[in-house]
PDB file of C-alpha atoms in Angstrom:
ATOM      1  CA  UNK A   1      16.443  85.422  42.322  1.00 48.00           C
ATOM      2  CA  UNK A   2      20.009  86.306  42.010  1.00 48.00           C
ATOM      3  CA  UNK A   3      19.362  89.460  44.116  1.00 50.00           C
ATOM      4  CA  UNK A   4      17.526  87.732  46.733  1.00 56.00           C
ATOM      5  CA  UNK A   5      20.226  84.962  47.106  1.00 60.00           C
ATOM      6  CA  UNK A   6      22.830  87.583  47.567  1.00 59.00           C
ATOM      7  CA  UNK A   7      20.786  89.473  49.993  1.00 66.00           C
ATOM      8  CA  UNK A   8      20.226  86.357  52.041  1.00 72.00           C
ATOM      9  CA  UNK A   9      23.913  85.558  51.954  1.00 67.00           C
ATOM     10  CA  UNK A  10      24.820  88.962  53.319  1.00 65.00           C
ATOM     11  CA  UNK A  11      22.179  88.592  56.034  1.00 74.00           C
ATOM     12  CA  UNK A  12      23.590  85.106  57.018  1.00 76.00           C
ATOM     13  CA  UNK A  13      27.311  86.775  57.051  1.00 68.00           C
ATOM     14  CA  UNK A  14      26.160  89.498  59.182  1.00 71.00           C
ATOM     15  CA  UNK A  15      24.494  87.310  61.710  1.00 78.00           C
ATOM     16  CA  UNK A  16      27.422  85.011  61.890  1.00 75.00           C
ATOM     17  CA  UNK A  17      29.574  88.037  62.285  1.00 71.00           C
ATOM     18  CA  UNK A  18      27.394  89.394  65.058  1.00 78.00           C
ATOM     19  CA  UNK A  19      27.347  86.135  67.009  1.00 82.00           C
ATOM     20  CA  UNK A  20      31.196  85.875  66.591  1.00 74.00           C
ATOM     21  CA  UNK A  21      31.738  89.472  67.704  1.00 74.00           C
ATOM     22  CA  UNK A  22      29.471  89.180  70.600  1.00 83.00           C
ATOM     23  CA  UNK A  23      31.375  85.847  71.842  1.00 80.00           C
ATOM     24  CA  UNK A  24      34.756  87.792  71.360  1.00 75.00           C
ATOM     25  CA  UNK A  25      33.486  90.663  73.456  1.00 79.00           C
ATOM     26  CA  UNK A  26      32.247  88.407  76.155  1.00 85.00           C
ATOM     27  CA  UNK A  27      35.141  86.260  76.381  1.00 80.00           C
ATOM     28  CA  UNK A  28      37.561  89.137  76.336  1.00 77.00           C
ATOM     29  CA  UNK A  29      35.504  91.054  78.995  1.00 82.00           C
ATOM     30  CA  UNK A  30      35.584  88.061  81.372  1.00 83.00           C
ATOM     31  CA  UNK A  31      39.294  87.522  80.910  1.00 78.00           C
ATOM     32  CA  UNK A  32      39.960  91.118  81.490  1.00 78.00           C
ATOM     33  CA  UNK A  33      38.017  91.099  84.859  1.00 82.00           C
ATOM     34  CA  UNK A  34      39.863  87.946  86.133  1.00 80.00           C
ATOM     35  CA  UNK A  35      43.320  89.518  85.058  1.00 76.00           C
ATOM     36  CA  UNK A  36      42.561  92.811  86.636  1.00 76.00           C
ATOM     37  CA  UNK A  37      41.336  91.085  89.886  1.00 78.00           C
ATOM     38  CA  UNK A  38      44.421  88.972  90.075  1.00 76.00           C
ATOM     39  CA  UNK A  39      47.000  91.769  89.026  1.00 68.00           C
ATOM     40  CA  UNK A  40      50.300  91.694  90.998  1.00 70.00           C
ATOM     41  CA  UNK A  41      51.294  94.477  93.585  1.00 70.00           C
ATOM     42  CA  UNK A  42      53.195  96.373  90.938  1.00 66.00           C
ATOM     43  CA  UNK A  43      51.171  95.714  87.584  1.00 68.00           C
ATOM     44  CA  UNK A  44      52.438  96.274  84.056  1.00 68.00           C
ATOM     45  CA  UNK A  45      50.441  98.048  81.597  1.00 67.00           C
ATOM     46  CA  UNK A  46      48.541  96.605  79.572  1.00 67.00           C
ATOM     47  CA  UNK A  47      49.183  92.934  80.210  1.00 62.00           C
ATOM     48  CA  UNK A  48      48.220  93.060  84.065  1.00 67.00           C
ATOM     49  CA  UNK A  49      45.049  94.973  83.399  1.00 70.00           C
ATOM     50  CA  UNK A  50      43.413  93.577  80.421  1.00 70.00           C
ATOM     51  CA  UNK A  51      43.312  90.275  78.498  1.00 69.00           C
ATOM     52  CA  UNK A  52      45.671  89.628  75.511  1.00 67.00           C
ATOM     53  CA  UNK A  53      42.756  89.899  73.171  1.00 65.00           C
ATOM     54  CA  UNK A  54      41.797  93.526  74.152  1.00 69.00           C
ATOM     55  CA  UNK A  55      45.603  94.537  74.282  1.00 68.00           C
ATOM     56  CA  UNK A  56      45.978  93.073  70.863  1.00 68.00           C
ATOM     57  CA  UNK A  57      43.001  95.102  69.428  1.00 67.00           C
ATOM     58  CA  UNK A  58      45.203  98.106  69.314  1.00 73.00           C
ATOM     59  CA  UNK A  59      47.830  96.471  67.364  1.00 74.00           C
ATOM     60  CA  UNK A  60      47.174  98.234  64.174  1.00 75.00           C
ATOM     61  CA  UNK A  61      47.356 101.907  65.683  1.00 77.00           C
ATOM     62  CA  UNK A  62      50.194 101.493  68.376  1.00 78.00           C
ATOM     63  CA  UNK A  63      53.691 102.625  67.339  1.00 81.00           C
ATOM     64  CA  UNK A  64      55.929 100.129  65.720  1.00 84.00           C
ATOM     65  CA  UNK A  65      57.582  97.746  68.142  1.00 81.00           C
ATOM     66  CA  UNK A  66      61.235  97.392  68.285  1.00 84.00           C
ATOM     67  CA  UNK A  67      61.318  93.848  69.813  1.00 81.00           C
ATOM     68  CA  UNK A  68      59.967  90.513  68.652  1.00 78.00           C
ATOM     69  CA  UNK A  69      60.934  87.230  70.318  1.00 75.00           C
ATOM     70  CA  UNK A  70      59.587  85.528  67.244  1.00 79.00           C
ATOM     71  CA  UNK A  71      61.306  87.573  64.614  1.00 82.00           C
ATOM     72  CA  UNK A  72      64.680  88.068  66.208  1.00 83.00           C
ATOM     73  CA  UNK A  73      66.068  84.606  65.578  1.00 85.00           C
ATOM     74  CA  UNK A  74      65.371  84.663  61.703  1.00 86.00           C
ATOM     75  CA  UNK A  75      66.664  87.954  61.355  1.00 88.00           C
ATOM     76  CA  UNK A  76      69.819  87.221  63.119  1.00 87.00           C
ATOM     77  CA  UNK A  77      70.013  83.997  60.880  1.00 87.00           C
ATOM     78  CA  UNK A  78      69.677  86.384  57.746  1.00 89.00           C
ATOM     79  CA  UNK A  79      72.442  88.618  59.031  1.00 88.00           C
ATOM     80  CA  UNK A  80      74.892  85.747  59.453  1.00 87.00           C
ATOM     81  CA  UNK A  81      73.889  84.355  56.053  1.00 87.00           C
ATOM     82  CA  UNK A  82      74.541  87.631  54.418  1.00 88.00           C
ATOM     83  CA  UNK A  83      78.086  87.457  56.190  1.00 86.00           C
ATOM     84  CA  UNK A  84      78.572  83.956  55.034  1.00 84.00           C
ATOM     85  CA  UNK A  85      78.752  82.798  58.565  1.00 83.00           C
ATOM     86  CA  UNK A  86      77.563  79.025  58.658  1.00 80.00           C
ATOM     87  CA  UNK A  87      76.535  79.164  62.269  1.00 82.00           C
ATOM     88  CA  UNK A  88      73.385  81.000  61.789  1.00 83.00           C
ATOM     89  CA  UNK A  89      72.308  81.583  65.599  1.00 79.00           C
ATOM     90  CA  UNK A  90      76.011  81.942  66.934  1.00 77.00           C
ATOM     91  CA  UNK A  91      75.189  85.422  68.253  1.00 73.00           C
ATOM     92  CA  UNK A  92      71.552  84.899  69.347  1.00 72.00           C
ATOM     93  CA  UNK A  93      70.410  84.649  72.788  1.00 67.00           C
ATOM     94  CA  UNK A  94      66.785  83.220  73.112  1.00 63.00           C
ATOM     95  CA  UNK A  95      64.330  85.279  75.281  1.00 57.00           C
ATOM     96  CA  UNK A  96      61.025  83.638  76.096  1.00 55.00           C
ATOM     97  CA  UNK A  97      59.405  81.442  73.507  1.00 55.00           C
ATOM     98  CA  UNK A  98      61.783  81.689  70.503  1.00 60.00           C
ATOM     99  CA  UNK A  99      61.585  79.823  67.141  1.00 68.00           C
ATOM    100  CA  UNK A 100      64.535  78.551  65.265  1.00 77.00           C
ATOM    101  CA  UNK A 101      63.938  78.676  61.461  1.00 83.00           C
ATOM    102  CA  UNK A 102      65.434  76.444  58.858  1.00 86.00           C
ATOM    103  CA  UNK A 103      68.496  77.886  56.888  1.00 87.00           C
ATOM    104  CA  UNK A 104      66.059  78.478  53.957  1.00 89.00           C
ATOM    105  CA  UNK A 105      64.198  80.967  55.812  1.00 90.00           C
ATOM    106  CA  UNK A 106      67.256  83.044  56.319  1.00 88.00           C
ATOM    107  CA  UNK A 107      67.317  83.509  52.450  1.00 89.00           C
ATOM    108  CA  UNK A 108      63.702  84.737  52.319  1.00 90.00           C
ATOM    109  CA  UNK A 109      64.259  87.252  55.045  1.00 91.00           C
ATOM    110  CA  UNK A 110      67.608  88.527  53.752  1.00 91.00           C
ATOM    111  CA  UNK A 111      66.186  92.137  53.076  1.00 92.00           C
ATOM    112  CA  UNK A 112      65.215  92.443  56.743  1.00 91.00           C
ATOM    113  CA  UNK A 113      68.785  91.146  57.609  1.00 91.00           C
ATOM    114  CA  UNK A 114      70.211  93.857  55.263  1.00 93.00           C
ATOM    115  CA  UNK A 115      68.140  96.523  57.258  1.00 93.00           C
ATOM    116  CA  UNK A 116      69.356  95.102  60.456  1.00 91.00           C
ATOM    117  CA  UNK A 117      72.988  95.112  59.405  1.00 91.00           C
ATOM    118  CA  UNK A 118      72.419  98.797  58.333  1.00 92.00           C
ATOM    119  CA  UNK A 119      70.284 100.228  60.742  1.00 92.00           C
ATOM    120  CA  UNK A 120      70.055  97.593  63.666  1.00 90.00           C
ATOM    121  CA  UNK A 121      67.890  94.803  64.849  1.00 87.00           C
ATOM    122  CA  UNK A 122      65.111  97.224  66.363  1.00 90.00           C
ATOM    123  CA  UNK A 123      64.733  99.100  63.258  1.00 92.00           C
ATOM    124  CA  UNK A 124      64.421  95.804  61.211  1.00 91.00           C
ATOM    125  CA  UNK A 125      61.645  94.603  63.661  1.00 89.00           C
ATOM    126  CA  UNK A 126      59.870  98.001  63.227  1.00 91.00           C
ATOM    127  CA  UNK A 127      59.906  97.642  59.296  1.00 92.00           C
ATOM    128  CA  UNK A 128      58.467  94.170  59.794  1.00 90.00           C
ATOM    129  CA  UNK A 129      55.804  95.333  62.129  1.00 89.00           C
ATOM    130  CA  UNK A 130      54.684  98.029  59.435  1.00 90.00           C
ATOM    131  CA  UNK A 131      54.876  95.177  56.839  1.00 90.00           C
ATOM    132  CA  UNK A 132      52.826  93.018  59.035  1.00 87.00           C
ATOM    133  CA  UNK A 133      49.999  95.560  59.093  1.00 86.00           C
ATOM    134  CA  UNK A 134      50.024  95.744  55.329  1.00 88.00           C
ATOM    135  CA  UNK A 135      50.014  91.919  55.273  1.00 86.00           C
ATOM    136  CA  UNK A 136      46.574  92.015  57.253  1.00 83.00           C
ATOM    137  CA  UNK A 137      45.205  94.634  54.865  1.00 82.00           C
ATOM    138  CA  UNK A 138      46.326  92.233  52.041  1.00 83.00           C
ATOM    139  CA  UNK A 139      44.385  89.357  53.679  1.00 81.00           C
ATOM    140  CA  UNK A 140      41.270  91.430  53.962  1.00 80.00           C
ATOM    141  CA  UNK A 141      41.578  92.396  50.240  1.00 82.00           C
ATOM    142  CA  UNK A 142      41.755  88.719  49.317  1.00 81.00           C
ATOM    143  CA  UNK A 143      38.964  87.858  51.470  1.00 79.00           C
ATOM    144  CA  UNK A 144      36.934  90.650  50.015  1.00 80.00           C
ATOM    145  CA  UNK A 145      37.881  89.201  46.441  1.00 79.00           C
ATOM    146  CA  UNK A 146      36.194  85.787  47.197  1.00 78.00           C
ATOM    147  CA  UNK A 147      33.295  87.180  49.003  1.00 77.00           C
ATOM    148  CA  UNK A 148      32.545  90.209  46.593  1.00 76.00           C
ATOM    149  CA  UNK A 149      29.307  88.524  45.232  1.00 74.00           C
ATOM    150  CA  UNK A 150      27.887  87.940  48.738  1.00 72.00           C
ATOM    151  CA  UNK A 151      28.556  91.536  49.947  1.00 73.00           C
ATOM    152  CA  UNK A 152      26.979  94.735  48.940  1.00 72.00           C
ATOM    153  CA  UNK A 153      26.959  98.140  50.287  1.00 75.00           C
ATOM    154  CA  UNK A 154      29.369 100.051  52.677  1.00 77.00           C
ATOM    155  CA  UNK A 155      27.813  98.235  55.650  1.00 75.00           C
ATOM    156  CA  UNK A 156      28.748  94.785  54.274  1.00 74.00           C
ATOM    157  CA  UNK A 157      32.210  95.844  53.606  1.00 78.00           C
ATOM    158  CA  UNK A 158      32.761  97.580  56.645  1.00 77.00           C
ATOM    159  CA  UNK A 159      31.302  94.521  58.764  1.00 74.00           C
ATOM    160  CA  UNK A 160      33.627  92.304  57.041  1.00 74.00           C
ATOM    161  CA  UNK A 161      36.665  94.454  57.925  1.00 76.00           C
ATOM    162  CA  UNK A 162      35.483  94.503  61.637  1.00 74.00           C
ATOM    163  CA  UNK A 163      35.167  90.416  61.694  1.00 72.00           C
ATOM    164  CA  UNK A 164      38.537  90.053  59.974  1.00 74.00           C
ATOM    165  CA  UNK A 165      40.145  92.517  62.238  1.00 72.00           C
ATOM    166  CA  UNK A 166      38.468  90.801  65.251  1.00 69.00           C
ATOM    167  CA  UNK A 167      40.180  87.564  64.381  1.00 71.00           C
ATOM    168  CA  UNK A 168      42.383  86.627  67.197  1.00 70.00           C
ATOM    169  CA  UNK A 169      45.411  84.979  65.458  1.00 72.00           C
ATOM    170  CA  UNK A 170      45.791  87.996  63.205  1.00 74.00           C
ATOM    171  CA  UNK A 171      45.596  90.616  66.266  1.00 74.00           C
ATOM    172  CA  UNK A 172      48.033  88.475  68.250  1.00 75.00           C
ATOM    173  CA  UNK A 173      50.476  88.154  65.324  1.00 79.00           C
ATOM    174  CA  UNK A 174      50.342  91.721  64.969  1.00 79.00           C
ATOM    175  CA  UNK A 175      50.972  92.338  68.601  1.00 78.00           C
ATOM    176  CA  UNK A 176      53.933  89.893  68.885  1.00 79.00           C
ATOM    177  CA  UNK A 177      55.230  90.982  65.399  1.00 82.00           C
ATOM    178  CA  UNK A 178      55.383  87.409  64.142  1.00 83.00           C
ATOM    179  CA  UNK A 179      56.511  86.127  60.807  1.00 84.00           C
ATOM    180  CA  UNK A 180      53.428  84.145  60.548  1.00 84.00           C
ATOM    181  CA  UNK A 181      51.780  87.451  59.184  1.00 85.00           C
ATOM    182  CA  UNK A 182      54.004  87.105  56.001  1.00 87.00           C
ATOM    183  CA  UNK A 183      53.133  83.349  55.676  1.00 87.00           C
ATOM    184  CA  UNK A 184      49.407  83.994  55.948  1.00 85.00           C
ATOM    185  CA  UNK A 185      49.637  86.638  53.167  1.00 87.00           C
ATOM    186  CA  UNK A 186      51.484  84.188  51.023  1.00 90.00           C
ATOM    187  CA  UNK A 187      48.934  81.432  51.616  1.00 89.00           C
ATOM    188  CA  UNK A 188      46.119  83.857  50.809  1.00 86.00           C
ATOM    189  CA  UNK A 189      47.922  84.909  47.595  1.00 90.00           C
ATOM    190  CA  UNK A 190      48.350  81.226  46.659  1.00 93.00           C
ATOM    191  CA  UNK A 191      44.644  80.415  47.225  1.00 89.00           C
ATOM    192  CA  UNK A 192      43.576  83.392  45.247  1.00 87.00           C
ATOM    193  CA  UNK A 193      45.989  82.550  42.320  1.00 92.00           C
ATOM    194  CA  UNK A 194      44.712  78.969  42.550  1.00 92.00           C
ATOM    195  CA  UNK A 195      41.170  80.174  42.315  1.00 87.00           C
ATOM    196  CA  UNK A 196      42.018  82.236  39.248  1.00 88.00           C
ATOM    197  CA  UNK A 197      44.165  79.244  37.745  1.00 91.00           C
ATOM    198  CA  UNK A 198      47.386  81.260  37.878  1.00 93.00           C
ATOM    199  CA  UNK A 199      49.165  78.009  38.706  1.00 94.00           C
ATOM    200  CA  UNK A 200      52.738  79.279  38.120  1.00 95.00           C
ATOM    201  CA  UNK A 201      52.178  82.184  40.537  1.00 95.00           C
ATOM    202  CA  UNK A 202      50.490  79.729  43.040  1.00 95.00           C
ATOM    203  CA  UNK A 203      53.409  77.334  42.872  1.00 95.00           C
ATOM    204  CA  UNK A 204      55.822  79.989  43.339  1.00 96.00           C
ATOM    205  CA  UNK A 205      54.045  81.515  46.521  1.00 95.00           C
ATOM    206  CA  UNK A 206      53.590  78.099  48.048  1.00 96.00           C
ATOM    207  CA  UNK A 207      57.555  77.433  47.597  1.00 96.00           C
ATOM    208  CA  UNK A 208      58.387  80.797  49.392  1.00 94.00           C
ATOM    209  CA  UNK A 209      56.099  79.900  52.030  1.00 94.00           C
ATOM    210  CA  UNK A 210      57.752  76.518  52.562  1.00 94.00           C
ATOM    211  CA  UNK A 211      61.163  77.909  52.453  1.00 94.00           C
ATOM    212  CA  UNK A 212      60.188  79.571  55.819  1.00 92.00           C
ATOM    213  CA  UNK A 213      58.387  76.550  57.273  1.00 90.00           C
ATOM    214  CA  UNK A 214      58.822  73.373  55.021  1.00 91.00           C
ATOM    215  CA  UNK A 215      55.782  71.547  56.034  1.00 91.00           C
ATOM    216  CA  UNK A 216      53.728  73.450  53.584  1.00 92.00           C
ATOM    217  CA  UNK A 217      55.227  71.356  50.926  1.00 92.00           C
ATOM    218  CA  UNK A 218      52.418  68.929  51.939  1.00 92.00           C
ATOM    219  CA  UNK A 219      50.369  71.061  49.672  1.00 92.00           C
ATOM    220  CA  UNK A 220      52.232  69.521  46.601  1.00 93.00           C
ATOM    221  CA  UNK A 221      50.129  66.291  46.688  1.00 94.00           C
ATOM    222  CA  UNK A 222      47.013  68.511  46.495  1.00 93.00           C
ATOM    223  CA  UNK A 223      48.434  70.136  43.390  1.00 93.00           C
ATOM    224  CA  UNK A 224      49.243  66.868  41.987  1.00 94.00           C
ATOM    225  CA  UNK A 225      45.782  65.364  42.713  1.00 93.00           C
ATOM    226  CA  UNK A 226      44.220  68.427  41.068  1.00 92.00           C
ATOM    227  CA  UNK A 227      46.428  67.962  38.006  1.00 92.00           C
ATOM    228  CA  UNK A 228      47.879  71.614  38.433  1.00 94.00           C
ATOM    229  CA  UNK A 229      51.108  70.384  36.870  1.00 94.00           C
ATOM    230  CA  UNK A 230      52.481  74.083  36.178  1.00 95.00           C
ATOM    231  CA  UNK A 231      52.037  74.927  39.761  1.00 94.00           C
ATOM    232  CA  UNK A 232      53.518  71.837  41.003  1.00 95.00           C
ATOM    233  CA  UNK A 233      56.553  72.171  38.800  1.00 95.00           C
ATOM    234  CA  UNK A 234      56.940  75.813  39.571  1.00 96.00           C
ATOM    235  CA  UNK A 235      56.750  75.203  43.318  1.00 95.00           C
ATOM    236  CA  UNK A 236      59.555  72.279  43.050  1.00 95.00           C
ATOM    237  CA  UNK A 237      61.911  74.367  41.078  1.00 96.00           C
ATOM    238  CA  UNK A 238      61.396  77.547  43.082  1.00 96.00           C
ATOM    239  CA  UNK A 239      61.886  75.585  46.313  1.00 95.00           C
ATOM    240  CA  UNK A 240      65.053  73.786  45.033  1.00 95.00           C
ATOM    241  CA  UNK A 241      66.494  77.182  43.939  1.00 95.00           C
ATOM    242  CA  UNK A 242      65.887  78.706  47.537  1.00 93.00           C
ATOM    243  CA  UNK A 243      67.410  75.583  49.122  1.00 92.00           C
ATOM    244  CA  UNK A 244      70.305  75.905  46.810  1.00 93.00           C
ATOM    245  CA  UNK A 245      70.668  79.620  47.593  1.00 90.00           C
ATOM    246  CA  UNK A 246      70.819  78.714  51.469  1.00 89.00           C
ATOM    247  CA  UNK A 247      73.473  75.984  50.827  1.00 88.00           C
ATOM    248  CA  UNK A 248      75.686  78.436  48.815  1.00 87.00           C
ATOM    249  CA  UNK A 249      75.424  81.151  51.582  1.00 82.00           C
ATOM    250  CA  UNK A 250      75.666  78.912  54.565  1.00 80.00           C
ATOM    251  CA  UNK A 251      76.936  75.307  53.482  1.00 77.00           C
ATOM    252  CA  UNK A 252      75.728  72.039  54.005  1.00 72.00           C
ATOM    253  CA  UNK A 253      75.571  71.796  57.800  1.00 66.00           C
ATOM    254  CA  UNK A 254      74.845  75.425  59.222  1.00 52.00           C
TER     255      UNK A 254
END
C-alpha cells in the first residue's frame, strides 16, 4: 500500500508538472511572437526578440552580470555603513526601478560591501550573481527534502528540477540579480528547520530575513501561536542585535 501510494503521488506530481510546463511554453511562445512582431527598428538582443520568460531561461548558464538595479542600492548602503557614513544612499543614483532597503539590510550585506570596496561594484554584483545561482540550487535541495517520500528514480528527481527551474520568479530573480534570491533561500531554510524542530535555527534565519525586509517579522505571531518559544526568542534577540549593529554603524537617523 505504501509503495502504491508513493507511485500515485509521483504520477500526480508528474502530471501537474507537465501541465505547468505546457502552460509556460505556450505563454512564453505567444509572448515571444508578439514581442518579435512589435520589435523597434533597431532591436536589442534578447529583450526585443523573445519574452522575459524565455530570456530568463538562460540565467543559470550566462556569464555573471556586472549590473543590477535591485542590488546596487543595498551594496552602496553597505559600503557607506562600513565607512560609518550615516547617509547610506548619498552617492547612489537610481537607474530604473530601484529599491531602498532599511539600514539593517546594510549590515547583512556588509560582505558584499567589502567586496565592492575592494574590487568594485560590478565585481560585487557578479559575486552575488554566482551566489544567487547557488541559492536556487539550495531551494531545490530544500524542496527535495520535503518531497523525497513522493519522488523515486532519476526521472522523478530530474522532473522536479525542471519544474523548479521553470518557476518564473526564480528565473527572473536570477536574470535581474535580485537580493530576493537570498531571502527565498533563508525562508526555505527556516521552513526546513521548523519542520525538523530546529527552532533556534528557524528563529535566527527568520531574523536575518527580516533585517533585509522587516515585514517578515509578521511570522513571529505564527511562532507564538505554535508555542515555538525558542524560535520566537532567538528571532527576537537576533533581530535586536542586527538593528543595534546598524545603529552603531550609521546612527539613529541614517
